[in-house]
Amino acid sequence: MRIAVVGTGYVGLVVGACLSENGNDVVCVDKDLGKIEMLRAGRMPIYEPGLEEMVRRNHQEERLAFTDDLPGAVRDSDIVFIAVGTPQGEDGSADLRHVMGVAREIARAMNGYKVIVNKSTVPVGTAEKVREIVRRETTHPFSVVSNPEFLKQGAAVDDFMKPDRVVIGAEDPRAAELMVKLHQPFTRTGAPIMVMDCPSAELSKYASNAILATKISFMNEIANVCDLFGADVDRVRQAVGSDKRIGTSFLFPGVGYGGSCFPKDVKALTRFSSDKKYEFKILKAVDAVNEYQKRVLVSKIEAHFGKSLKGKTIAIWGLAFKPKTDDMREAPAIPIIEALLAKGAKVQAYDPEAMKVAKGIFGSKITYSTKNYDALKNADALAVVTEWQEFREPDFARIKKLMRTPVIFDGRNIYQPEQMKALGFTYTSIGR
Ligand SMILES: NC(=O)c1ccc[n+]([C@@H]2O[C@H](COP(=O)([O-])OP(=O)(O)OC[C@H]3O[C@@H](n4cnc5c(N)ncnc54)[C@H](O)[C@@H]3O)[C@@H](O)[C@H]2O)c1
């Protein structure tokens, strides 16, 4: 099939690469010419495991192209994906400016029947709005499909190639059939392709992210209660997770969720529900708990050193909002570092992939280490903020030697309290 993907970000580039991997002809479109030129030159604008190799191979084999010429890409395609950002608007709603702008541009470029696919996460009713915009701009036939994306950054290629399910919202059987055919090669192991109405497809995405965010905030509150009563959240988590109705995933407490999806999607679902006069009470609490949780590690640091951190150097391990990505959108590391700086601390940070992004956020306000152990030199404490694999089993003797005082604040519970005590560290984690 001939496919255009508009928006070459964390989602669009993965979608484009994976569809081309199956033999489709794909052109990825972005208005950011810098990104397009990088990709044409074989360089990656983002870090995502396994993506670079797939992009390079399909580009070389001429199944995957990059352009900033949206009209040209639309004319040459049968299916056009919209995968642009839907950031949080000022009132918490999803900002649909990019989606609507792209829909209009697609409509103006049409030269025959096109299937226009909403891949971006968009509020219920957006497919209908896109339909109206396109109808206004063209006399050519078209269908609008809602095809929300469930991939996880850090495992995006795998998730797209082997999805748990594919959701297709389509009112038009011809478009639904085409979308099913496009996705069949990805679901040979039996994952369901679910065809439904557009509003249900749109809501499925928000409901999935919202329940995952709810699990995280819920366990963060359980961890906070563990701290108050001297219970061990690891034990509680294992006991709770072994109930098959609950499951073991997303029960790890920490410093709050971040990223470009959960925070904005929780707020957007709350917001568009309230547009219909429905108060989504649980999600308001999920969001409030998350805001609170982002301050928990700093409170623990304060409890140890006192309110002022003047003269203290804090090493930070992990800046990305989660491991295996360079993405720092809404990363808990940002408010944590800002709070430490406001209290007068000096911050030395290290992340395996997010250093470039971090420099754009903090500039010269913090120092950046090129190796994980370098960040520890003369530090009064280490704060673990992202649970990258390389932090899990470090050389503790080396850490102790490098630091001014052996103090660790573990925001991801990756070390064992008994072991840390035996090694002579002052160790604080979440809910243990
Ligand atoms: N990041 C994730 O893990 C993830 C997962 C599932 C769904 N989503 C959803 O997918 C959508 C995209 O997310 P993302 O993380 O890929 O965003 P992103 O910011 O990484 O990428 C968006 C891209 O769209 C481009 N763009 C914006 N306006 C454009 C226009 N008019 N013409 C051409 N290109 C344009 C931007 O330059 C950017 O490169 C969002 O709705 C998001 O909620 C994201």
PDB file of C-alpha atoms in Angstrom, residues 133-422:
ATOM      1  CA  ILE A 133     -13.063  20.031   7.880  1.00  0.00           C
ATOM      2  CA  VAL A 134     -12.132  17.728   5.003  1.00  0.00           C
ATOM      3  CA  ARG A 135     -15.661  17.824   3.578  1.00  0.00           C
ATOM      4  CA  ARG A 136     -15.493  21.617   3.493  1.00  0.00           C
ATOM      5  CA  GLU A 137     -12.219  21.624   1.546  1.00  0.00           C
ATOM      6  CA  THR A 138     -12.638  18.905  -1.092  1.00  0.00           C
ATOM      7  CA  THR A 139     -15.098  17.237  -3.424  1.00  0.00           C
ATOM      8  CA  HIS A 140     -13.039  14.032  -3.595  1.00  0.00           C
ATOM      9  CA  PRO A 141     -14.343  10.984  -1.727  1.00  0.00           C
ATOM     10  CA  PHE A 142     -12.628  10.081   1.569  1.00  0.00           C
ATOM     11  CA  SER A 143     -13.043   8.158   4.834  1.00  0.00           C
ATOM     12  CA  VAL A 144     -11.844   9.153   8.285  1.00  0.00           C
ATOM     13  CA  VAL A 145     -10.613   6.386  10.555  1.00  0.00           C
ATOM     14  CA  SER A 146      -9.622   6.530  14.207  1.00  0.00           C
ATOM     15  CA  ASN A 147      -6.634   4.255  14.876  1.00  0.00           C
ATOM     16  CA  PRO A 148      -5.186   5.125  18.292  1.00  0.00           C
ATOM     17  CA  GLU A 149      -1.625   4.052  19.003  1.00  0.00           C
ATOM     18  CA  PHE A 150      -0.767   2.006  22.104  1.00  0.00           C
ATOM     19  CA  LEU A 151       3.020   1.715  21.703  1.00  0.00           C
ATOM     20  CA  LYS A 152       5.315   2.428  24.654  1.00  0.00           C
ATOM     21  CA  GLN A 153       8.390   4.592  24.199  1.00  0.00           C
ATOM     22  CA  GLY A 154      11.447   2.470  24.926  1.00  0.00           C
ATOM     23  CA  ALA A 155       9.765  -0.586  23.358  1.00  0.00           C
ATOM     24  CA  ALA A 156       7.933   1.166  20.532  1.00  0.00           C
ATOM     25  CA  VAL A 157       9.186  -0.932  17.617  1.00  0.00           C
ATOM     26  CA  ASP A 158       8.341  -4.203  19.370  1.00  0.00           C
ATOM     27  CA  ASP A 159       4.967  -2.899  20.457  1.00  0.00           C
ATOM     28  CA  PHE A 160       4.060  -1.840  16.932  1.00  0.00           C
ATOM     29  CA  MET A 161       5.342  -5.038  15.322  1.00  0.00           C
ATOM     30  CA  LYS A 162       3.615  -7.249  17.930  1.00  0.00           C
ATOM     31  CA  PRO A 163       0.683  -5.272  19.352  1.00  0.00           C
ATOM     32  CA  ASP A 164      -1.595  -6.574  22.120  1.00  0.00           C
ATOM     33  CA  ARG A 165      -4.496  -5.343  20.007  1.00  0.00           C
ATOM     34  CA  VAL A 166      -5.232  -3.024  17.106  1.00  0.00           C
ATOM     35  CA  VAL A 167      -8.160  -0.658  17.480  1.00  0.00           C
ATOM     36  CA  ILE A 168      -9.830   0.656  14.339  1.00  0.00           C
ATOM     37  CA  GLY A 169     -12.682   3.107  14.575  1.00  0.00           C
ATOM     38  CA  ALA A 170     -14.405   3.310  11.209  1.00  0.00           C
ATOM     39  CA  GLU A 171     -17.930   4.083  10.087  1.00  0.00           C
ATOM     40  CA  ASP A 172     -17.118   3.113   6.496  1.00  0.00           C
ATOM     41  CA  PRO A 173     -16.692  -0.653   5.731  1.00  0.00           C
ATOM     42  CA  ARG A 174     -14.346   0.013   2.772  1.00  0.00           C
ATOM     43  CA  ALA A 175     -11.906   1.934   4.975  1.00  0.00           C
ATOM     44  CA  ALA A 176     -12.233  -0.594   7.817  1.00  0.00           C
ATOM     45  CA  GLU A 177     -11.359  -3.421   5.433  1.00  0.00           C
ATOM     46  CA  LEU A 178      -8.289  -1.596   4.133  1.00  0.00           C
ATOM     47  CA  MET A 179      -7.083  -0.901   7.686  1.00  0.00           C
ATOM     48  CA  VAL A 180      -7.625  -4.526   8.730  1.00  0.00           C
ATOM     49  CA  LYS A 181      -5.605  -5.664   5.709  1.00  0.00           C
ATOM     50  CA  LEU A 182      -2.815  -3.231   6.554  1.00  0.00           C
ATOM     51  CA  HIS A 183      -2.588  -4.567  10.122  1.00  0.00           C
ATOM     52  CA  GLN A 184      -3.019  -8.289   9.522  1.00  0.00           C
ATOM     53  CA  PRO A 185       0.726  -8.953   9.079  1.00  0.00           C
ATOM     54  CA  PHE A 186       1.279  -7.532  12.600  1.00  0.00           C
ATOM     55  CA  THR A 187      -1.310  -9.731  14.291  1.00  0.00           C
ATOM     56  CA  ARG A 188      -0.458 -13.187  12.991  1.00  0.00           C
ATOM     57  CA  THR A 189       0.101 -14.475  16.515  1.00  0.00           C
ATOM     58  CA  GLY A 190      -3.565 -13.889  17.264  1.00  0.00           C
ATOM     59  CA  ALA A 191      -3.761 -10.362  18.654  1.00  0.00           C
ATOM     60  CA  PRO A 192      -7.247  -9.036  17.959  1.00  0.00           C
ATOM     61  CA  ILE A 193      -8.004  -6.334  15.417  1.00  0.00           C
ATOM     62  CA  MET A 194     -11.026  -4.592  16.890  1.00  0.00           C
ATOM     63  CA  VAL A 195     -13.241  -2.645  14.520  1.00  0.00           C
ATOM     64  CA  MET A 196     -15.619  -0.264  16.231  1.00  0.00           C
ATOM     65  CA  ASP A 197     -17.227   3.159  15.940  1.00  0.00           C
ATOM     66  CA  CYS A 198     -14.880   6.172  16.058  1.00  0.00           C
ATOM     67  CA  PRO A 199     -15.974   7.561  19.466  1.00  0.00           C
ATOM     68  CA  SER A 200     -15.325   4.161  21.124  1.00  0.00           C
ATOM     69  CA  ALA A 201     -11.910   3.895  19.446  1.00  0.00           C
ATOM     70  CA  GLU A 202     -11.005   7.411  20.555  1.00  0.00           C
ATOM     71  CA  LEU A 203     -12.108   6.746  24.121  1.00  0.00           C
ATOM     72  CA  SER A 204     -10.280   3.367  24.255  1.00  0.00           C
ATOM     73  CA  LYS A 205      -6.937   5.146  24.086  1.00  0.00           C
ATOM     74  CA  TYR A 206      -7.730   7.584  26.899  1.00  0.00           C
ATOM     75  CA  ALA A 207      -9.269   4.827  29.030  1.00  0.00           C
ATOM     76  CA  SER A 208      -6.116   2.689  28.653  1.00  0.00           C
ATOM     77  CA  ASN A 209      -3.725   5.475  29.598  1.00  0.00           C
ATOM     78  CA  ALA A 210      -5.992   6.650  32.400  1.00  0.00           C
ATOM     79  CA  ILE A 211      -6.194   3.236  34.074  1.00  0.00           C
ATOM     80  CA  LEU A 212      -2.400   2.822  33.859  1.00  0.00           C
ATOM     81  CA  ALA A 213      -1.882   6.261  35.402  1.00  0.00           C
ATOM     82  CA  THR A 214      -4.449   5.344  38.071  1.00  0.00           C
ATOM     83  CA  LYS A 215      -2.514   2.188  38.958  1.00  0.00           C
ATOM     84  CA  ILE A 216       0.677   4.235  39.349  1.00  0.00           C
ATOM     85  CA  SER A 217      -0.899   6.931  41.500  1.00  0.00           C
ATOM     86  CA  PHE A 218      -2.705   4.310  43.570  1.00  0.00           C
ATOM     87  CA  MET A 219       0.530   2.455  44.331  1.00  0.00           C
ATOM     88  CA  ASN A 220       2.309   5.719  45.045  1.00  0.00           C
ATOM     89  CA  GLU A 221      -0.300   6.424  47.722  1.00  0.00           C
ATOM     90  CA  ILE A 222       0.060   2.900  49.110  1.00  0.00           C
ATOM     91  CA  ALA A 223       3.846   3.511  49.272  1.00  0.00           C
ATOM     92  CA  ASN A 224       3.305   6.784  51.126  1.00  0.00           C
ATOM     93  CA  VAL A 225       1.088   4.970  53.632  1.00  0.00           C
ATOM     94  CA  CYS A 226       3.766   2.236  53.948  1.00  0.00           C
ATOM     95  CA  ASP A 227       6.251   4.962  54.900  1.00  0.00           C
ATOM     96  CA  LEU A 228       3.937   6.183  57.661  1.00  0.00           C
ATOM     97  CA  PHE A 229       3.344   2.739  59.155  1.00  0.00           C
ATOM     98  CA  GLY A 230       6.722   1.083  58.573  1.00  0.00           C
ATOM     99  CA  ALA A 231       5.287  -1.397  56.074  1.00  0.00           C
ATOM    100  CA  ASP A 232       7.308  -2.530  53.055  1.00  0.00           C
ATOM    101  CA  VAL A 233       5.702  -1.618  49.735  1.00  0.00           C
ATOM    102  CA  ASP A 234       7.650  -4.368  47.931  1.00  0.00           C
ATOM    103  CA  ARG A 235       5.916  -6.995  50.053  1.00  0.00           C
ATOM    104  CA  VAL A 236       2.554  -5.287  49.594  1.00  0.00           C
ATOM    105  CA  ARG A 237       3.115  -5.013  45.835  1.00  0.00           C
ATOM    106  CA  GLN A 238       3.965  -8.711  45.511  1.00  0.00           C
ATOM    107  CA  ALA A 239       0.948  -9.753  47.561  1.00  0.00           C
ATOM    108  CA  VAL A 240      -1.381  -7.486  45.612  1.00  0.00           C
ATOM    109  CA  GLY A 241       0.110  -8.301  42.198  1.00  0.00           C
ATOM    110  CA  SER A 242      -0.235 -12.047  42.556  1.00  0.00           C
ATOM    111  CA  ASP A 243      -4.004 -11.640  42.398  1.00  0.00           C
ATOM    112  CA  LYS A 244      -4.726 -12.411  38.739  1.00  0.00           C
ATOM    113  CA  ARG A 245      -7.533  -9.853  38.680  1.00  0.00           C
ATOM    114  CA  ILE A 246      -4.962  -7.151  39.442  1.00  0.00           C
ATOM    115  CA  GLY A 247      -1.748  -8.309  37.759  1.00  0.00           C
ATOM    116  CA  THR A 248       1.860  -7.432  38.486  1.00  0.00           C
ATOM    117  CA  SER A 249       2.540  -4.582  36.068  1.00  0.00           C
ATOM    118  CA  PHE A 250       2.356  -0.886  36.848  1.00  0.00           C
ATOM    119  CA  LEU A 251       2.480  -1.503  40.586  1.00  0.00           C
ATOM    120  CA  PHE A 252       5.946  -0.029  41.141  1.00  0.00           C
ATOM    121  CA  PRO A 253       5.915   3.142  43.231  1.00  0.00           C
ATOM    122  CA  GLY A 254       8.276   5.971  42.396  1.00  0.00           C
ATOM    123  CA  VAL A 255       8.583   9.690  41.810  1.00  0.00           C
ATOM    124  CA  GLY A 256       5.395  10.020  39.762  1.00  0.00           C
ATOM    125  CA  TYR A 257       4.598   9.407  36.135  1.00  0.00           C
ATOM    126  CA  GLY A 258       5.759  11.727  33.361  1.00  0.00           C
ATOM    127  CA  GLY A 259       6.147  11.620  29.610  1.00  0.00           C
ATOM    128  CA  SER A 260       4.227  13.116  26.765  1.00  0.00           C
ATOM    129  CA  CYS A 261       1.114  10.971  27.288  1.00  0.00           C
ATOM    130  CA  PHE A 262      -0.126  10.116  30.792  1.00  0.00           C
ATOM    131  CA  PRO A 263      -0.087  13.660  32.239  1.00  0.00           C
ATOM    132  CA  LYS A 264      -1.823  15.277  29.282  1.00  0.00           C
ATOM    133  CA  ASP A 265      -4.183  12.388  28.559  1.00  0.00           C
ATOM    134  CA  VAL A 266      -5.407  12.185  32.163  1.00  0.00           C
ATOM    135  CA  LYS A 267      -6.079  15.927  32.066  1.00  0.00           C
ATOM    136  CA  ALA A 268      -7.708  15.811  28.622  1.00  0.00           C
ATOM    137  CA  LEU A 269     -10.103  12.976  29.568  1.00  0.00           C
ATOM    138  CA  THR A 270     -11.065  14.877  32.719  1.00  0.00           C
ATOM    139  CA  ARG A 271     -11.556  17.995  30.639  1.00  0.00           C
ATOM    140  CA  PHE A 272     -13.651  16.613  27.784  1.00  0.00           C
ATOM    141  CA  SER A 273     -15.809  14.719  30.292  1.00  0.00           C
ATOM    142  CA  SER A 274     -16.450  17.998  32.087  1.00  0.00           C
ATOM    143  CA  ASP A 275     -17.480  19.557  28.757  1.00  0.00           C
ATOM    144  CA  LYS A 276     -20.449  17.173  29.028  1.00  0.00           C
ATOM    145  CA  LYS A 277     -20.947  18.194  32.673  1.00  0.00           C
ATOM    146  CA  TYR A 278     -19.387  14.981  33.992  1.00  0.00           C
ATOM    147  CA  GLU A 279     -16.887  15.294  36.814  1.00  0.00           C
ATOM    148  CA  PHE A 280     -14.241  12.552  36.478  1.00  0.00           C
ATOM    149  CA  LYS A 281     -13.400  12.440  40.198  1.00  0.00           C
ATOM    150  CA  ILE A 282     -10.931   9.541  40.102  1.00  0.00           C
ATOM    151  CA  LEU A 283      -8.778  11.151  37.434  1.00  0.00           C
ATOM    152  CA  LYS A 284      -8.673  14.470  39.253  1.00  0.00           C
ATOM    153  CA  ALA A 285      -7.262  12.578  42.227  1.00  0.00           C
ATOM    154  CA  VAL A 286      -4.827  10.603  40.028  1.00  0.00           C
ATOM    155  CA  ASP A 287      -3.428  13.881  38.711  1.00  0.00           C
ATOM    156  CA  ALA A 288      -3.252  15.498  42.162  1.00  0.00           C
ATOM    157  CA  VAL A 289      -1.468  12.451  43.621  1.00  0.00           C
ATOM    158  CA  ASN A 290       1.041  12.579  40.778  1.00  0.00           C
ATOM    159  CA  GLU A 291       1.810  16.248  41.422  1.00  0.00           C
ATOM    160  CA  TYR A 292       2.346  15.428  45.102  1.00  0.00           C
ATOM    161  CA  GLN A 293       4.523  12.416  44.294  1.00  0.00           C
ATOM    162  CA  LYS A 294       6.940  14.473  42.208  1.00  0.00           C
ATOM    163  CA  ARG A 295       7.847  16.302  45.457  1.00  0.00           C
ATOM    164  CA  VAL A 296       8.284  13.217  47.652  1.00  0.00           C
ATOM    165  CA  LEU A 297      11.962  12.624  46.880  1.00  0.00           C
ATOM    166  CA  VAL A 298      12.853  16.259  47.582  1.00  0.00           C
ATOM    167  CA  SER A 299      10.958  16.062  50.907  1.00  0.00           C
ATOM    168  CA  LYS A 300      13.066  13.019  51.827  1.00  0.00           C
ATOM    169  CA  ILE A 301      16.237  14.906  50.875  1.00  0.00           C
ATOM    170  CA  GLU A 302      15.075  17.836  53.048  1.00  0.00           C
ATOM    171  CA  ALA A 303      14.293  15.510  55.930  1.00  0.00           C
ATOM    172  CA  HIS A 304      17.931  14.375  55.811  1.00  0.00           C
ATOM    173  CA  PHE A 305      19.811  17.632  55.139  1.00  0.00           C
ATOM    174  CA  GLY A 306      17.359  20.278  56.390  1.00  0.00           C
ATOM    175  CA  LYS A 307      15.418  22.901  54.415  1.00  0.00           C
ATOM    176  CA  SER A 308      18.444  24.616  52.890  1.00  0.00           C
ATOM    177  CA  LEU A 309      20.720  22.668  50.599  1.00  0.00           C
ATOM    178  CA  LYS A 310      23.312  25.462  50.279  1.00  0.00           C
ATOM    179  CA  GLY A 311      26.764  23.998  49.826  1.00  0.00           C
ATOM    180  CA  LYS A 312      25.364  20.522  49.074  1.00  0.00           C
ATOM    181  CA  THR A 313      26.047  18.727  45.831  1.00  0.00           C
ATOM    182  CA  ILE A 314      23.391  16.277  44.665  1.00  0.00           C
ATOM    183  CA  ALA A 315      24.154  13.748  41.941  1.00  0.00           C
ATOM    184  CA  ILE A 316      21.201  12.785  39.742  1.00  0.00           C
ATOM    185  CA  TRP A 317      21.096   9.450  37.947  1.00  0.00           C
ATOM    186  CA  GLY A 318      18.430   9.495  35.276  1.00  0.00           C
ATOM    187  CA  LEU A 319      16.727  12.425  33.575  1.00  0.00           C
ATOM    188  CA  ALA A 320      14.464  10.847  30.941  1.00  0.00           C
ATOM    189  CA  PHE A 321      10.886  10.259  32.077  1.00  0.00           C
ATOM    190  CA  LYS A 322      11.574   6.527  31.866  1.00  0.00           C
ATOM    191  CA  PRO A 323      14.413   4.250  30.759  1.00  0.00           C
ATOM    192  CA  LYS A 324      15.263   3.556  27.099  1.00  0.00           C
ATOM    193  CA  THR A 325      14.164   6.946  25.817  1.00  0.00           C
ATOM    194  CA  ASP A 326      15.727  10.393  25.496  1.00  0.00           C
ATOM    195  CA  ASP A 327      12.327  12.009  26.079  1.00  0.00           C
ATOM    196  CA  MET A 328      12.104  14.454  28.985  1.00  0.00           C
ATOM    197  CA  ARG A 329       8.604  15.769  28.351  1.00  0.00           C
ATOM    198  CA  GLU A 330       6.981  16.127  31.821  1.00  0.00           C
ATOM    199  CA  ALA A 331       9.846  14.100  33.315  1.00  0.00           C
ATOM    200  CA  PRO A 332       9.764  14.060  37.151  1.00  0.00           C
ATOM    201  CA  ALA A 333      13.498  14.897  36.992  1.00  0.00           C
ATOM    202  CA  ILE A 334      12.576  18.436  35.937  1.00  0.00           C
ATOM    203  CA  PRO A 335      10.601  19.519  39.049  1.00  0.00           C
ATOM    204  CA  ILE A 336      12.988  17.535  41.265  1.00  0.00           C
ATOM    205  CA  ILE A 337      16.066  19.345  39.900  1.00  0.00           C
ATOM    206  CA  GLU A 338      14.285  22.707  39.971  1.00  0.00           C
ATOM    207  CA  ALA A 339      13.395  22.196  43.637  1.00  0.00           C
ATOM    208  CA  LEU A 340      16.964  21.205  44.513  1.00  0.00           C
ATOM    209  CA  LEU A 341      18.344  24.270  42.728  1.00  0.00           C
ATOM    210  CA  ALA A 342      15.805  26.520  44.477  1.00  0.00           C
ATOM    211  CA  LYS A 343      17.055  25.181  47.810  1.00  0.00           C
ATOM    212  CA  GLY A 344      20.616  26.134  46.890  1.00  0.00           C
ATOM    213  CA  ALA A 345      21.985  22.708  45.927  1.00  0.00           C
ATOM    214  CA  LYS A 346      24.504  22.121  43.173  1.00  0.00           C
ATOM    215  CA  VAL A 347      23.298  19.435  40.777  1.00  0.00           C
ATOM    216  CA  GLN A 348      25.512  17.022  38.810  1.00  0.00           C
ATOM    217  CA  ALA A 349      23.446  14.964  36.392  1.00  0.00           C
ATOM    218  CA  TYR A 350      23.875  11.938  34.199  1.00  0.00           C
ATOM    219  CA  ASP A 351      21.538  10.093  31.832  1.00  0.00           C
ATOM    220  CA  PRO A 352      22.539   7.581  29.145  1.00  0.00           C
ATOM    221  CA  GLU A 353      20.411   9.204  26.412  1.00  0.00           C
ATOM    222  CA  ALA A 354      18.749  12.414  27.592  1.00  0.00           C
ATOM    223  CA  MET A 355      21.787  14.671  28.134  1.00  0.00           C
ATOM    224  CA  LYS A 356      21.246  16.699  24.974  1.00  0.00           C
ATOM    225  CA  VAL A 357      17.597  17.284  25.804  1.00  0.00           C
ATOM    226  CA  ALA A 358      18.506  18.158  29.413  1.00  0.00           C
ATOM    227  CA  LYS A 359      21.006  20.771  28.250  1.00  0.00           C
ATOM    228  CA  GLY A 360      18.172  22.445  26.347  1.00  0.00           C
ATOM    229  CA  ILE A 361      16.113  22.577  29.558  1.00  0.00           C
ATOM    230  CA  PHE A 362      18.657  23.459  32.259  1.00  0.00           C
ATOM    231  CA  GLY A 363      21.465  25.107  30.270  1.00  0.00           C
ATOM    232  CA  SER A 364      24.311  26.050  32.611  1.00  0.00           C
ATOM    233  CA  LYS A 365      22.218  25.754  35.800  1.00  0.00           C
ATOM    234  CA  ILE A 366      23.471  22.211  36.410  1.00  0.00           C
ATOM    235  CA  THR A 367      26.586  20.276  35.442  1.00  0.00           C
ATOM    236  CA  TYR A 368      26.472  17.300  33.093  1.00  0.00           C
ATOM    237  CA  SER A 369      28.611  14.205  33.426  1.00  0.00           C
ATOM    238  CA  THR A 370      29.459  12.082  30.437  1.00  0.00           C
ATOM    239  CA  LYS A 371      29.792   8.930  32.572  1.00  0.00           C
ATOM    240  CA  ASN A 372      27.532   7.758  35.386  1.00  0.00           C
ATOM    241  CA  TYR A 373      30.272   7.591  38.036  1.00  0.00           C
ATOM    242  CA  ASP A 374      31.571  11.077  37.156  1.00  0.00           C
ATOM    243  CA  ALA A 375      28.324  12.578  38.442  1.00  0.00           C
ATOM    244  CA  LEU A 376      29.122  11.174  41.897  1.00  0.00           C
ATOM    245  CA  LYS A 377      32.435  12.999  42.424  1.00  0.00           C
ATOM    246  CA  ASN A 378      32.272  14.845  45.770  1.00  0.00           C
ATOM    247  CA  ALA A 379      28.499  14.520  45.895  1.00  0.00           C
ATOM    248  CA  ASP A 380      26.767  14.738  49.266  1.00  0.00           C
ATOM    249  CA  ALA A 381      23.988  12.488  47.999  1.00  0.00           C
ATOM    250  CA  LEU A 382      22.865  10.517  44.967  1.00  0.00           C
ATOM    251  CA  ALA A 383      19.242  10.704  43.823  1.00  0.00           C
ATOM    252  CA  VAL A 384      18.136   7.934  41.454  1.00  0.00           C
ATOM    253  CA  VAL A 385      15.319   9.341  39.345  1.00  0.00           C
ATOM    254  CA  THR A 386      15.105   7.011  36.303  1.00  0.00           C
ATOM    255  CA  GLU A 387      15.647   3.256  36.594  1.00  0.00           C
ATOM    256  CA  TRP A 388      18.044   2.735  33.672  1.00  0.00           C
ATOM    257  CA  GLN A 389      19.470  -0.796  33.550  1.00  0.00           C
ATOM    258  CA  GLU A 390      23.035   0.452  34.065  1.00  0.00           C
ATOM    259  CA  PHE A 391      22.128   1.899  37.490  1.00  0.00           C
ATOM    260  CA  ARG A 392      20.762  -1.369  38.834  1.00  0.00           C
ATOM    261  CA  GLU A 393      23.982  -3.101  39.858  1.00  0.00           C
ATOM    262  CA  PRO A 394      26.667  -0.475  40.223  1.00  0.00           C
ATOM    263  CA  ASP A 395      29.995  -0.835  41.982  1.00  0.00           C
ATOM    264  CA  PHE A 396      28.949   0.420  45.405  1.00  0.00           C
ATOM    265  CA  ALA A 397      32.515   0.502  46.742  1.00  0.00           C
ATOM    266  CA  ARG A 398      33.422   2.852  43.893  1.00  0.00           C
ATOM    267  CA  ILE A 399      30.345   4.968  44.558  1.00  0.00           C
ATOM    268  CA  LYS A 400      31.325   5.283  48.219  1.00  0.00           C
ATOM    269  CA  LYS A 401      34.841   6.282  47.358  1.00  0.00           C
ATOM    270  CA  LEU A 402      33.689   8.976  44.930  1.00  0.00           C
ATOM    271  CA  MET A 403      31.021  10.574  47.131  1.00  0.00           C
ATOM    272  CA  ARG A 404      31.680  13.011  49.947  1.00  0.00           C
ATOM    273  CA  THR A 405      29.057  11.213  52.060  1.00  0.00           C
ATOM    274  CA  PRO A 406      27.445   7.842  51.229  1.00  0.00           C
ATOM    275  CA  VAL A 407      23.818   8.937  51.016  1.00  0.00           C
ATOM    276  CA  ILE A 408      21.367   7.582  48.432  1.00  0.00           C
ATOM    277  CA  PHE A 409      17.792   8.642  47.737  1.00  0.00           C
ATOM    278  CA  ASP A 410      16.338   5.948  45.523  1.00  0.00           C
ATOM    279  CA  GLY A 411      13.275   7.274  43.728  1.00  0.00           C
ATOM    280  CA  ARG A 412      12.747   3.992  41.869  1.00  0.00           C
ATOM    281  CA  ASN A 413      13.389   1.374  44.579  1.00  0.00           C
ATOM    282  CA  ILE A 414      16.119  -0.319  42.540  1.00  0.00           C
ATOM    283  CA  TYR A 415      18.375  -1.148  45.510  1.00  0.00           C
ATOM    284  CA  GLN A 416      17.690  -3.303  48.557  1.00  0.00           C
ATOM    285  CA  PRO A 417      17.512  -1.488  51.907  1.00  0.00           C
ATOM    286  CA  GLU A 418      19.255  -4.301  53.848  1.00  0.00           C
ATOM    287  CA  GLN A 419      22.116  -4.469  51.347  1.00  0.00           C
ATOM    288  CA  MET A 420      22.553  -0.706  51.361  1.00  0.00           C
ATOM    289  CA  LYS A 421      22.645  -0.671  55.152  1.00  0.00           C
ATOM    290  CA  ALA A 422      25.221  -3.459  55.200  1.00  0.00           C
TER     291      ALA A 422
END
